[in-house]
Amino acid sequence: MNIVVIGELNVDAIVRGTDLIPEWNREKLIDSFEIVLGSSSAITACALAGLGADVHFVSVVGDDDFGRFCVKELERMGVNTAHVIRKAELKTGVTLSFSTPSDRGLMTFPGSIPLLKPEDIHEAVLREADHVHFGSYFLQDGMRPHWETLYAQLRSQGITTSFDTGWDVHGVWHRQGIDRLLPHTDLFIPSEEEVMHIYESDSLEEACGMLPAEAHTTAVKCGSRGAMLLEPGSEPEMVASFKVTPVDTTGAGDAFNAGLIYAFCNGLRGREMVAFANASGAISTQGVGGTGSLPSLGKIETLMQSV
């Protein structure tokens, strides 16, 4: 299985503790601080590699310490980085992740994150793909106007596709662009809060009812409750999560993405596919950072058999 992930690349500086709200002119102590590989797309790529997929990553970073760290970490976790471009004039992006046992908050310096462009993506890597995924729709400014054309071309060649929106820091939400992209997307993987903002809805059910008729499979991540599956011609179905005690929730949604993509590419559908993704996301919460506890087929099988 050959999967190409096209996306942003940055480091995560993770601050962990129970009280992480800064106060002006005050100092607080935290439990831990770590620098790890970040970005939705990169974490999904590493989780896919952990599951056994052959993963190629396409991105652009600065030719700086953080950029070199990102590439080294991807390679350490089995991701092919031949198509990651390093540019001396750029600074690699950085996300500050404030992580408590129950949730997280993010602050990001974009740097190279929004600068990937279509001309940076070589046709040769796409020709070998079985599936193409990208994360952070709202952060990838250089690619956002081009996803529709690219995904339409890929699906016409029999290559399946997926994407995760991430949070729109500008509050625009680009509903029309997403609606145009969905007919060319096999797996749409937003979070509950994200999809409600995209469709300006007061409830998940209302938002799901506003998806375009041409949309294919949608899996909405609902945190500790699990995920809601929407498929054409079927009623929405909530698939419960696996109950674990999280160490750090950073990257759990990205590991869910990887589980969903892997299951889909291996022929799983419906509840079975989403349950596999839920297990992948749950395993991710057992370590620090998005790649601190990568899923594997063995770990997922053990967790799914434990209930």
PDB file of N, CA and C in Angstrom, residues 69-112:
ATOM      1  N   PHE A  69      15.451  18.618  11.942  1.00  0.00           N
ATOM      2  CA  PHE A  69      14.870  17.747  12.977  1.00  0.00           C
ATOM      3  C   PHE A  69      13.617  17.057  12.446  1.00  0.00           C
ATOM      4  N   CYS A  70      12.747  17.810  11.772  1.00  0.00           N
ATOM      5  CA  CYS A  70      11.508  17.234  11.234  1.00  0.00           C
ATOM      6  C   CYS A  70      11.805  16.112  10.245  1.00  0.00           C
ATOM      7  N   VAL A  71      12.728  16.364   9.326  1.00  0.00           N
ATOM      8  CA  VAL A  71      13.061  15.354   8.320  1.00  0.00           C
ATOM      9  C   VAL A  71      13.660  14.114   8.982  1.00  0.00           C
ATOM     10  N   LYS A  72      14.554  14.331   9.939  1.00  0.00           N
ATOM     11  CA  LYS A  72      15.184  13.204  10.634  1.00  0.00           C
ATOM     12  C   LYS A  72      14.145  12.367  11.383  1.00  0.00           C
ATOM     13  N   GLU A  73      13.192  13.035  12.016  1.00  0.00           N
ATOM     14  CA  GLU A  73      12.161  12.311  12.757  1.00  0.00           C
ATOM     15  C   GLU A  73      11.245  11.517  11.820  1.00  0.00           C
ATOM     16  N   LEU A  74      10.867  12.111  10.698  1.00  0.00           N
ATOM     17  CA  LEU A  74      10.063  11.377   9.719  1.00  0.00           C
ATOM     18  C   LEU A  74      10.797  10.125   9.263  1.00  0.00           C
ATOM     19  N   GLU A  75      12.064  10.259   8.948  1.00  0.00           N
ATOM     20  CA  GLU A  75      12.842   9.117   8.484  1.00  0.00           C
ATOM     21  C   GLU A  75      12.992   8.065   9.580  1.00  0.00           C
ATOM     22  N   ARG A  76      13.181   8.520  10.815  1.00  0.00           N
ATOM     23  CA  ARG A  76      13.312   7.571  11.933  1.00  0.00           C
ATOM     24  C   ARG A  76      12.060   6.725  12.088  1.00  0.00           C
ATOM     25  N   MET A  77      10.906   7.316  11.762  1.00  0.00           N
ATOM     26  CA  MET A  77       9.643   6.591  11.918  1.00  0.00           C
ATOM     27  C   MET A  77       9.172   5.932  10.617  1.00  0.00           C
ATOM     28  N   GLY A  78      10.081   5.838   9.649  1.00  0.00           N
ATOM     29  CA  GLY A  78       9.808   5.034   8.475  1.00  0.00           C
ATOM     30  C   GLY A  78       9.122   5.734   7.327  1.00  0.00           C
ATOM     31  N   VAL A  79       9.111   7.079   7.325  1.00  0.00           N
ATOM     32  CA  VAL A  79       8.460   7.837   6.262  1.00  0.00           C
ATOM     33  C   VAL A  79       9.511   8.289   5.245  1.00  0.00           C
ATOM     34  N   ASN A  80       9.227   8.099   3.968  1.00  0.00           N
ATOM     35  CA  ASN A  80      10.119   8.523   2.901  1.00  0.00           C
ATOM     36  C   ASN A  80      10.067  10.050   2.750  1.00  0.00           C
ATOM     37  N   THR A  81      11.221  10.719   2.810  1.00  0.00           N
ATOM     38  CA  THR A  81      11.273  12.190   2.766  1.00  0.00           C
ATOM     39  C   THR A  81      11.943  12.724   1.499  1.00  0.00           C
ATOM     40  N   ALA A  82      12.028  11.900   0.468  1.00  0.00           N
ATOM     41  CA  ALA A  82      12.705  12.324  -0.760  1.00  0.00           C
ATOM     42  C   ALA A  82      12.063  13.554  -1.385  1.00  0.00           C
ATOM     43  N   HIS A  83      10.785  13.801  -1.078  1.00  0.00           N
ATOM     44  CA  HIS A  83      10.071  14.923  -1.684  1.00  0.00           C
ATOM     45  C   HIS A  83       9.794  16.049  -0.684  1.00  0.00           C
ATOM     46  N   VAL A  84      10.581  16.101   0.390  1.00  0.00           N
ATOM     47  CA  VAL A  84      10.539  17.241   1.315  1.00  0.00           C
ATOM     48  C   VAL A  84      11.617  18.227   0.878  1.00  0.00           C
ATOM     49  N   ILE A  85      11.200  19.436   0.507  1.00  0.00           N
ATOM     50  CA  ILE A  85      12.109  20.454  -0.012  1.00  0.00           C
ATOM     51  C   ILE A  85      12.584  21.346   1.137  1.00  0.00           C
ATOM     52  N   ARG A  86      13.889  21.595   1.206  1.00  0.00           N
ATOM     53  CA  ARG A  86      14.444  22.482   2.219  1.00  0.00           C
ATOM     54  C   ARG A  86      14.904  23.775   1.542  1.00  0.00           C
ATOM     55  N   LYS A  87      14.469  24.910   2.088  1.00  0.00           N
ATOM     56  CA  LYS A  87      14.812  26.205   1.502  1.00  0.00           C
ATOM     57  C   LYS A  87      15.497  27.079   2.557  1.00  0.00           C
ATOM     58  N   ALA A  88      16.680  27.570   2.205  1.00  0.00           N
ATOM     59  CA  ALA A  88      17.487  28.329   3.164  1.00  0.00           C
ATOM     60  C   ALA A  88      16.822  29.624   3.592  1.00  0.00           C
ATOM     61  N   GLU A  89      15.981  30.195   2.722  1.00  0.00           N
ATOM     62  CA  GLU A  89      15.370  31.492   3.032  1.00  0.00           C
ATOM     63  C   GLU A  89      14.154  31.373   3.948  1.00  0.00           C
ATOM     64  N   LEU A  90      13.745  30.168   4.284  1.00  0.00           N
ATOM     65  CA  LEU A  90      12.548  29.959   5.106  1.00  0.00           C
ATOM     66  C   LEU A  90      12.900  29.567   6.533  1.00  0.00           C
ATOM     67  N   LYS A  91      11.990  29.865   7.445  1.00  0.00           N
ATOM     68  CA  LYS A  91      12.048  29.339   8.807  1.00  0.00           C
ATOM     69  C   LYS A  91      10.976  28.266   8.957  1.00  0.00           C
ATOM     70  N   THR A  92      11.336  27.139   9.518  1.00  0.00           N
ATOM     71  CA  THR A  92      10.380  26.061   9.758  1.00  0.00           C
ATOM     72  C   THR A  92       9.361  26.495  10.810  1.00  0.00           C
ATOM     73  N   GLY A  93       8.107  26.112  10.602  1.00  0.00           N
ATOM     74  CA  GLY A  93       7.043  26.496  11.528  1.00  0.00           C
ATOM     75  C   GLY A  93       7.173  25.835  12.895  1.00  0.00           C
ATOM     76  N   VAL A  94       6.567  26.465  13.888  1.00  0.00           N
ATOM     77  CA  VAL A  94       6.589  25.964  15.266  1.00  0.00           C
ATOM     78  C   VAL A  94       5.200  26.106  15.872  1.00  0.00           C
ATOM     79  N   THR A  95       4.726  25.038  16.515  1.00  0.00           N
ATOM     80  CA  THR A  95       3.468  25.096  17.259  1.00  0.00           C
ATOM     81  C   THR A  95       3.736  24.893  18.740  1.00  0.00           C
ATOM     82  N   LEU A  96       3.245  25.808  19.556  1.00  0.00           N
ATOM     83  CA  LEU A  96       3.273  25.647  21.007  1.00  0.00           C
ATOM     84  C   LEU A  96       1.998  24.924  21.410  1.00  0.00           C
ATOM     85  N   SER A  97       2.152  23.759  22.030  1.00  0.00           N
ATOM     86  CA  SER A  97       1.009  22.943  22.425  1.00  0.00           C
ATOM     87  C   SER A  97       0.917  22.914  23.948  1.00  0.00           C
ATOM     88  N   PHE A  98      -0.155  23.475  24.481  1.00  0.00           N
ATOM     89  CA  PHE A  98      -0.394  23.485  25.924  1.00  0.00           C
ATOM     90  C   PHE A  98      -1.338  22.331  26.245  1.00  0.00           C
ATOM     91  N   SER A  99      -0.802  21.274  26.830  1.00  0.00           N
ATOM     92  CA  SER A  99      -1.533  20.014  26.959  1.00  0.00           C
ATOM     93  C   SER A  99      -1.833  19.682  28.415  1.00  0.00           C
ATOM     94  N   THR A 100      -3.124  19.522  28.719  1.00  0.00           N
ATOM     95  CA  THR A 100      -3.565  19.036  30.025  1.00  0.00           C
ATOM     96  C   THR A 100      -4.077  17.604  29.853  1.00  0.00           C
ATOM     97  N   PRO A 101      -4.369  16.884  30.928  1.00  0.00           N
ATOM     98  CA  PRO A 101      -4.883  15.524  30.771  1.00  0.00           C
ATOM     99  C   PRO A 101      -6.202  15.455  30.007  1.00  0.00           C
ATOM    100  N   SER A 102      -6.947  16.552  29.925  1.00  0.00           N
ATOM    101  CA  SER A 102      -8.269  16.510  29.285  1.00  0.00           C
ATOM    102  C   SER A 102      -8.326  17.169  27.921  1.00  0.00           C
ATOM    103  N   ASP A 103      -7.400  18.088  27.625  1.00  0.00           N
ATOM    104  CA  ASP A 103      -7.506  18.792  26.344  1.00  0.00           C
ATOM    105  C   ASP A 103      -6.203  19.514  26.047  1.00  0.00           C
ATOM    106  N   ARG A 104      -6.206  20.305  24.970  1.00  0.00           N
ATOM    107  CA  ARG A 104      -5.000  21.026  24.583  1.00  0.00           C
ATOM    108  C   ARG A 104      -5.375  22.333  23.904  1.00  0.00           C
ATOM    109  N   GLY A 105      -4.443  23.279  23.894  1.00  0.00           N
ATOM    110  CA  GLY A 105      -4.580  24.522  23.143  1.00  0.00           C
ATOM    111  C   GLY A 105      -3.313  24.756  22.356  1.00  0.00           C
ATOM    112  N   LEU A 106      -3.437  25.357  21.180  1.00  0.00           N
ATOM    113  CA  LEU A 106      -2.305  25.502  20.276  1.00  0.00           C
ATOM    114  C   LEU A 106      -2.062  26.964  19.896  1.00  0.00           C
ATOM    115  N   MET A 107      -0.791  27.339  19.763  1.00  0.00           N
ATOM    116  CA  MET A 107      -0.403  28.625  19.200  1.00  0.00           C
ATOM    117  C   MET A 107       0.708  28.336  18.200  1.00  0.00           C
ATOM    118  N   THR A 108       0.596  28.898  16.975  1.00  0.00           N
ATOM    119  CA  THR A 108       1.504  28.511  15.898  1.00  0.00           C
ATOM    120  C   THR A 108       2.185  29.706  15.244  1.00  0.00           C
ATOM    121  N   PHE A 109       3.505  29.579  15.046  1.00  0.00           N
ATOM    122  CA  PHE A 109       4.249  30.470  14.153  1.00  0.00           C
ATOM    123  C   PHE A 109       4.275  29.768  12.799  1.00  0.00           C
ATOM    124  N   PRO A 110       3.644  30.325  11.754  1.00  0.00           N
ATOM    125  CA  PRO A 110       3.479  29.584  10.501  1.00  0.00           C
ATOM    126  C   PRO A 110       4.791  29.251   9.793  1.00  0.00           C
ATOM    127  N   GLY A 111       5.706  30.219   9.675  1.00  0.00           N
ATOM    128  CA  GLY A 111       6.939  29.941   8.967  1.00  0.00           C
ATOM    129  C   GLY A 111       6.674  29.318   7.603  1.00  0.00           C
ATOM    130  N   SER A 112       7.214  28.130   7.370  1.00  0.00           N
ATOM    131  CA  SER A 112       7.090  27.449   6.080  1.00  0.00           C
ATOM    132  C   SER A 112       5.757  26.719   5.906  1.00  0.00           C
TER     133      SER A 112
END
